[in-house]
Coordinates of C-alpha atoms and ligand atoms in Angstrom, one line a residue:
M1 CA -20.6 45.3 -38.7
Y2 CA -16.4 45.0 -39.7
T3 CA -16.9 43.7 -42.9
Q4 CA -14.4 45.2 -45.0
A5 CA -16.7 44.8 -48.1
M6 CA -15.6 46.9 -50.5
D7 CA -18.4 48.2 -52.6
T8 CA -19.2 50.9 -52.0
M9 CA -20.2 51.4 -55.5
A10 CA -22.4 49.1 -57.9
R11 CA -19.4 47.3 -59.8
E12 CA -18.7 46.0 -63.2
G13 CA -21.6 43.0 -64.3
G14 CA -23.0 42.7 -60.8
A15 CA -25.6 45.4 -60.7
K16 CA -26.5 45.9 -64.3
L17 CA -25.1 49.4 -64.8
E18 CA -24.7 49.9 -68.8
K19 CA -26.7 52.0 -70.4
V20 CA -27.3 52.4 -73.9
L21 CA -24.8 54.8 -75.3
S22 CA -25.2 57.5 -77.1
A23 CA -24.0 58.0 -80.5
D24 CA -21.7 61.1 -79.1
E25 CA -20.8 58.9 -76.1
Q26 CA -20.5 55.9 -78.6
H27 CA -17.8 58.1 -80.5
L28 CA -16.2 58.9 -76.9
Q29 CA -15.8 55.2 -75.6
E30 CA -13.7 54.4 -78.7
R31 CA -11.1 57.4 -78.8
F32 CA -10.8 56.2 -74.6
D33 CA -10.2 52.7 -75.7
A34 CA -8.0 53.6 -78.4
R35 CA -5.9 55.9 -75.5
I36 CA -5.8 52.4 -73.6
D37 CA -4.8 50.6 -76.2
A38 CA -1.8 52.8 -77.3
G39 CA -0.8 52.8 -74.0
D40 CA -1.8 56.6 -73.3
F41 CA -2.5 57.8 -69.8
I42 CA -5.8 59.3 -68.8
E43 CA -5.8 63.0 -67.0
A44 CA -8.7 63.2 -64.3
K45 CA -10.0 66.1 -67.0
D46 CA -10.3 63.3 -69.7
W47 CA -13.4 61.7 -70.5
M48 CA -13.3 57.6 -68.8
P49 CA -16.5 55.5 -69.3
D50 CA -18.3 55.2 -65.7
N51 CA -16.8 51.7 -64.6
Y52 CA -13.3 52.8 -65.0
R53 CA -13.7 55.9 -62.7
K54 CA -15.2 53.4 -60.0
T55 CA -12.6 51.0 -60.6
L56 CA -10.4 53.1 -60.2
L57 CA -11.6 55.0 -56.8
R58 CA -12.2 50.9 -55.4
Q59 CA -9.2 50.3 -55.8
I60 CA -7.1 53.8 -55.1
S61 CA -9.6 54.6 -52.0
Q62 CA -8.5 50.4 -50.9
H63 CA -5.0 51.7 -51.1
A64 CA -5.2 54.9 -49.4
H65 CA -6.5 53.3 -46.9
S66 CA -4.4 50.6 -46.6
E67 CA -1.6 52.9 -45.7
I68 CA -3.6 54.8 -43.2
V69 CA -4.8 51.1 -41.3
G70 CA -1.0 50.2 -42.2
M71 CA 0.2 53.0 -40.2
L72 CA -1.1 51.3 -36.7
P73 CA 0.3 47.7 -36.2
E74 CA 3.7 49.6 -36.6
G75 CA 3.2 52.6 -35.1
N76 CA 2.0 50.5 -32.0
W77 CA 5.7 49.9 -31.5
I78 CA 7.7 52.7 -31.8
A79 CA 7.4 53.2 -27.9
R80 CA 9.2 49.7 -27.8
A81 CA 11.6 49.8 -30.2
P82 CA 14.8 48.8 -29.2
T83 CA 17.6 51.5 -29.7
L84 CA 17.2 55.0 -30.7
K85 CA 18.3 54.2 -34.1
R86 CA 15.3 51.4 -34.6
K87 CA 12.7 54.7 -32.9
A88 CA 14.3 56.5 -35.5
I89 CA 13.7 54.6 -38.5
L90 CA 10.1 53.4 -37.7
L91 CA 8.7 56.8 -37.3
A92 CA 9.8 57.9 -40.2
K93 CA 8.5 55.1 -41.6
V94 CA 5.4 55.4 -40.5
Q95 CA 5.0 58.7 -41.0
D96 CA 5.2 58.0 -45.4
E97 CA 2.6 55.7 -45.0
G98 CA 0.6 58.3 -43.4
G99 CA 2.1 60.2 -46.5
H100 CA 1.4 58.0 -49.1
G101 CA -2.5 57.9 -47.7
L102 CA -2.5 61.2 -48.3
Y103 CA -1.1 61.5 -52.3
L104 CA -4.1 58.4 -52.6
Y105 CA -6.3 59.9 -51.2
A106 CA -5.6 63.2 -53.3
A107 CA -5.5 60.8 -56.5
A108 CA -9.1 59.5 -56.0
E109 CA -9.9 63.0 -55.0
T110 CA -9.8 63.5 -58.5
L111 CA -12.4 61.4 -59.9
G112 CA -15.2 63.3 -57.6
Q113 CA -14.9 61.3 -54.7
S114 CA -14.7 63.5 -51.3
R115 CA -12.0 62.8 -48.6
D116 CA -14.9 62.6 -46.0
Q117 CA -17.0 59.9 -47.8
M118 CA -13.7 57.6 -47.9
V119 CA -13.1 58.3 -44.3
E120 CA -16.6 57.8 -44.0
A121 CA -16.8 54.4 -45.9
L122 CA -13.7 52.3 -44.3
H123 CA -14.7 54.1 -40.4
S124 CA -18.5 52.3 -41.1
G125 CA -16.5 49.3 -42.2
K126 CA -18.0 49.7 -45.9
A127 CA -14.7 50.7 -47.4
K128 CA -11.7 47.1 -47.7
Y129 CA -8.1 47.5 -47.1
S130 CA -5.5 45.7 -47.6
S131 CA -6.3 42.0 -45.4
I132 CA -2.7 42.0 -43.8
F133 CA -3.4 44.5 -41.5
N134 CA -5.9 42.3 -39.7
Y135 CA -2.9 40.0 -38.5
P136 CA -1.3 41.6 -34.9
T137 CA 2.1 42.8 -34.6
L138 CA 3.2 40.1 -31.4
T139 CA 7.3 40.7 -31.1
W140 CA 9.0 43.4 -32.5
A141 CA 10.7 40.6 -35.0
D142 CA 7.7 41.4 -36.4
I143 CA 8.3 44.9 -37.2
G144 CA 11.6 43.0 -39.6
T145 CA 9.0 41.1 -40.7
V146 CA 6.2 43.6 -41.9
G147 CA 9.3 46.0 -43.7
W148 CA 11.0 42.7 -44.6
L149 CA 8.0 40.5 -46.5
V150 CA 5.2 42.9 -46.2
D151 CA 6.2 46.0 -48.1
G152 CA 8.8 43.8 -50.5
A153 CA 5.6 42.1 -51.2
A154 CA 3.4 45.5 -51.1
I155 CA 6.6 46.6 -53.4
M156 CA 6.4 44.2 -56.1
N157 CA 2.6 45.0 -56.3
Q158 CA 2.8 48.5 -56.8
V159 CA 6.1 49.1 -59.4
P160 CA 3.7 47.8 -62.1
I161 CA 1.3 50.2 -61.7
C162 CA 3.6 53.1 -61.8
R163 CA 2.7 53.0 -65.4
C164 CA -1.3 52.9 -64.5
S165 CA -3.6 53.9 -67.6
Y166 CA -4.7 56.9 -64.8
A167 CA -1.8 59.3 -64.6
P168 CA -2.6 60.8 -61.0
Y169 CA -2.9 57.8 -60.0
A170 CA 0.5 56.4 -61.3
R171 CA 2.1 59.5 -60.6
A172 CA 1.3 58.7 -56.7
M173 CA 2.8 55.6 -56.8
I174 CA 6.5 57.1 -58.0
R175 CA 7.0 58.4 -55.0
I176 CA 5.6 55.6 -53.3
C177 CA 7.3 52.9 -54.7
R178 CA 10.7 55.1 -54.2
E179 CA 10.1 54.9 -50.6
E180 CA 8.6 51.6 -50.0
S181 CA 12.6 50.4 -51.0
F182 CA 13.3 51.8 -47.6
H183 CA 11.0 50.9 -46.0
Q184 CA 11.8 46.8 -47.3
R185 CA 15.8 47.5 -46.7
Q186 CA 15.3 48.8 -43.2
G187 CA 12.9 45.7 -42.2
F188 CA 15.6 42.9 -43.4
D189 CA 18.3 45.4 -41.6
S190 CA 17.0 44.9 -38.7
L191 CA 16.3 40.7 -39.3
L192 CA 19.6 40.7 -40.3
V193 CA 21.1 41.9 -37.4
M194 CA 19.4 39.7 -35.2
M195 CA 20.0 37.1 -37.2
K196 CA 23.8 36.9 -37.4
E197 CA 24.6 39.1 -34.2
G198 CA 21.4 37.7 -32.0
T199 CA 21.4 35.6 -29.1
D200 CA 19.5 32.2 -30.0
A201 CA 15.7 33.6 -28.8
Q202 CA 15.9 36.9 -30.8
R203 CA 16.8 34.4 -33.9
A204 CA 13.8 32.1 -32.5
M205 CA 11.9 35.1 -31.9
V206 CA 12.5 36.4 -36.0
Q207 CA 11.6 32.5 -37.1
D208 CA 8.8 33.0 -35.7
A209 CA 7.7 36.3 -36.9
V210 CA 8.4 34.5 -40.2
D211 CA 6.5 31.3 -40.1
R212 CA 3.2 34.0 -38.6
W213 CA 3.4 36.4 -41.4
W214 CA 4.8 34.6 -45.1
W215 CA 1.3 33.4 -46.1
P216 CA -0.8 36.5 -45.1
C217 CA 2.0 38.3 -47.3
L218 CA 1.1 35.5 -50.7
M219 CA -2.7 36.9 -49.9
M220 CA -1.4 40.1 -50.3
F221 CA -1.6 40.0 -54.2
G222 CA -5.5 38.8 -53.9
P223 CA -7.1 35.3 -55.1
P224 CA -6.1 33.1 -57.8
D225 CA -6.8 34.6 -61.1
D226 CA -9.5 32.3 -62.3
Q227 CA -11.2 33.8 -59.2
S228 CA -10.4 37.5 -59.3
P229 CA -13.6 39.1 -60.7
N230 CA -12.0 42.4 -61.3
N231 CA -8.4 41.2 -62.4
A232 CA -9.1 40.5 -66.3
Q233 CA -11.4 43.8 -66.5
G234 CA -8.4 46.0 -64.8
M235 CA -6.4 44.2 -66.9
R236 CA -7.5 45.7 -70.0
W237 CA -8.1 48.8 -69.1
G238 CA -4.4 49.4 -67.8
I239 CA -5.5 49.7 -63.8
K240 CA -3.3 46.2 -63.0
R241 CA -0.5 45.3 -65.5
V242 CA 0.6 42.5 -64.0
S243 CA -1.4 39.5 -62.7
N244 CA -2.2 38.4 -58.9
D245 CA -0.7 35.4 -59.4
T246 CA 2.6 36.5 -61.8
L247 CA 2.9 39.1 -59.0
R248 CA 2.7 36.1 -56.4
Q249 CA 5.1 34.1 -58.1
K250 CA 7.7 36.7 -58.8
F251 CA 7.5 37.5 -55.1
I252 CA 8.1 34.5 -53.9
D253 CA 10.8 33.6 -56.7
A254 CA 13.1 37.0 -55.6
T255 CA 12.2 35.8 -51.8
V256 CA 13.7 32.9 -51.5
D257 CA 17.2 33.5 -51.9
Q258 CA 16.8 36.5 -49.1
A259 CA 15.5 34.0 -47.2
K260 CA 18.4 32.3 -47.4
L261 CA 20.2 35.1 -46.9
L262 CA 19.0 35.7 -43.3
G263 CA 19.3 32.2 -42.0
V264 CA 15.4 31.2 -42.3
T265 CA 13.3 29.2 -43.4
L266 CA 10.5 30.1 -44.8
P267 CA 7.1 27.7 -44.1
D268 CA 6.6 25.6 -47.0
P269 CA 7.3 22.1 -47.5
D270 CA 6.6 22.0 -50.8
L271 CA 8.5 25.3 -51.4
K272 CA 11.4 24.0 -54.1
W273 CA 12.8 25.4 -57.4
N274 CA 11.2 24.2 -60.5
E275 CA 13.4 24.1 -63.4
E276 CA 11.4 23.4 -65.9
R277 CA 9.1 26.3 -65.0
Q278 CA 11.9 28.3 -64.0
A279 CA 10.2 29.5 -60.7
H280 CA 9.7 27.5 -57.6
D281 CA 6.6 25.6 -56.9
F282 CA 4.8 26.1 -53.4
G283 CA 2.4 24.9 -51.8
T284 CA -1.5 25.3 -51.2
I285 CA -2.8 28.8 -50.3
D286 CA -5.7 28.7 -47.6
W287 CA -8.1 30.8 -49.3
S288 CA -10.7 30.1 -46.7
E289 CA -8.9 32.1 -44.0
F290 CA -7.7 35.2 -46.9
W291 CA -12.1 35.6 -47.6
R292 CA -12.3 35.0 -43.7
V293 CA -10.2 37.7 -43.2
V294 CA -12.0 39.9 -45.8
A295 CA -15.3 39.3 -44.7
G296 CA -14.4 40.7 -41.3
D297 CA -13.5 38.0 -39.1
G298 CA -9.4 38.0 -38.8
P299 CA -7.2 37.9 -36.0
N300 CA -7.6 41.2 -35.8
N301 CA -10.1 43.2 -37.5
R302 CA -12.5 44.8 -35.3
E303 CA -9.8 46.4 -33.1
R304 CA -8.1 47.9 -36.2
L305 CA -10.9 49.5 -37.4
A306 CA -11.8 50.5 -33.7
M307 CA -8.1 51.8 -33.5
R308 CA -8.2 53.6 -36.8
V309 CA -11.3 55.5 -35.2
K310 CA -10.5 56.3 -32.0
A311 CA -7.4 57.8 -33.3
W312 CA -10.0 60.0 -36.1
D313 CA -11.2 61.5 -33.4
D314 CA -8.5 62.3 -31.0
G315 CA -6.9 64.3 -34.0
A316 CA -10.5 65.8 -34.5
W317 CA -9.0 69.3 -32.3
V318 CA -5.6 69.3 -34.6
R319 CA -8.1 69.5 -37.8
E320 CA -10.6 72.1 -36.2
A321 CA -7.2 74.5 -35.5
A322 CA -5.6 73.5 -38.9
L323 CA -8.5 74.5 -39.9
A324 CA -8.9 78.0 -37.9
H325 CA -5.3 78.5 -38.1
A326 CA -6.4 78.5 -41.9
A327 CA -9.1 80.7 -41.8
K328 CA -7.0 83.2 -40.2
Q329 CA -4.7 83.8 -42.4
S330 CA -6.5 84.6 -45.4
T331 CA -8.7 86.6 -43.9
Q332 CA -5.5 88.7 -42.4
K333 CA -4.2 88.4 -46.3
E334 CA -7.7 90.0 -47.2
A335 CA -7.3 92.4 -44.9
A336 CA -3.6 93.8 -45.9
Ligands
BYC1 N1 -7.3 42.2 -49.0 O1 -10.8 40.3 -58.2 P1 -10.0 40.8 -57.1 C1 0.7 47.9 -48.0 C2 -10.6 42.2 -52.7 S1 -0.7 48.8 -48.7 C3 -8.5 42.7 -48.6 O2 -8.4 40.3 -57.3 P2 -8.3 43.9 -57.5 C4 1.6 48.6 -46.9 C5 -10.7 43.2 -53.9 O3 -10.7 44.0 -53.4 C6 -1.2 47.5 -49.5 N2 -8.8 42.5 -49.7 O4 -9.2 42.4 -56.9 C7 1.0 49.5 -46.1 C8 -12.3 42.2 -54.5 O5 -12.8 42.9 -53.6 P3 -14.3 44.0 -54.1 C9 -2.3 47.4 -50.2 C10 -8.8 42.1 -50.9 O6 -9.2 44.6 -57.6 C11 1.5 50.5 -44.8 C12 -11.6 41.1 -54.1 O7 -11.0 40.5 -53.2 N3 -1.6 47.3 -51.9 O8 0.9 47.3 -48.6 O9 -8.3 43.4 -58.9 C13 2.5 49.4 -44.4 C14 -11.1 40.4 -55.4 O10 -10.4 40.3 -55.6 C15 -7.1 41.6 -51.2 C16 -3.1 47.8 -52.5 O11 -4.2 48.3 -52.8 C17 -6.8 42.0 -50.3 N4 -5.3 41.3 -50.4 O12 -6.8 42.7 -57.3 C18 3.3 48.7 -45.4 C19 -2.3 48.1 -54.3 N5 -7.1 41.1 -52.0 O13 -13.2 45.3 -54.6 C20 2.4 48.4 -46.5 C21 -3.3 48.7 -54.9 C22 -8.3 41.7 -53.2 O14 -14.2 43.5 -55.4 N6 -4.3 47.6 -55.1 N7 -9.1 41.9 -52.2 O15 -14.9 44.2 -53.0 C23 -4.4 46.1 -56.1 O16 -3.2 45.3 -56.8 C24 -5.5 45.1 -56.0 O17 -6.7 46.4 -55.8 C25 -5.3 44.2 -55.6 C26 -6.7 43.0 -55.9 C27 -4.2 43.2 -55.9 C28 -5.3 44.1 -54.3

């Protein structure tokens, strides 16, 4: 089953995990709460409540998997990039995503789950990754659009995580966000060249890509706040700093002017500036589509997971060779 079910662990408010705390634990809990309230960062060696650890593991491992699965739809276009310059840029971007996945797996490992366990959860379909990567990249314009809109949405979501209360995650996010900015810019630049210097067919290709990616990008921020089971607790613990709806609105507001600059139309007839709210109103998001994709029935769920498992299997010899090389080096060092 390709369910993307992220319930690899029981969750806050779900199965009743709460146990009666001893006096010592009560004291630790109070100190932890006070540190969170004071805006302190929590390190791996610090005491933390079980559910804080579980929530972090859920989010960080999902995030890591998203980076790794996110390499697939773009990697698919490396051999078909139209120029040497675009190929070099795309190669660098896909490698960056791999690096982001590794930083994040390392951050999750500090919470006590092994990389093998996380990879197994992804490959068996137990762990989720971002819904956005279950949509196909049909044309070259999709690659520019993924950079502009998908990475744009990712940055909007990820910049506040640089202030996440869990320090190893926050540190990883600082590096990741620097690289994501380049990803967004290269996507925008690629689309701008097609829109300003391209043919009518290229402009139509860009508009078609924007039409297909716009709504799934708005879904990346997660369900509306009043239907988001993890939002309130995530915010309370400083794991999330800004809510799903607020980030979605900020993304829309930032993107409208960029779309004008590009000369593309965002596919929402209800999108308009609301003077009173000082924000854009927008149309209704099809949340049934989101939940379908999250439940494993999106356009590409099965293909993505199969590609990921194949990539892992195909890379087995590299992992074995690297381990053999490391073992040989340490034997040589000991002998010296
Ligand atoms: N896709 O209570 P909620 C990237 C799940 S990487 C799938 O609001 P939360 C990039 C959610 O997990 C992009 N599932 O949850 C990479 C929960 O299910 P469980 C990834 C989603 O955690 C390469 C349920 O729905 N970014 O952009 O408070 C190339 C209810 O949601 C999604 C991150 O992972 C979704 N879109 O908030 C280019 C950032 N949304 O676990 C680009 C870190 C929600 O209860 N993650 N769900 O079974 C976060 O900021 C938060 O986890 C989310 C969700 C905003 C995603």
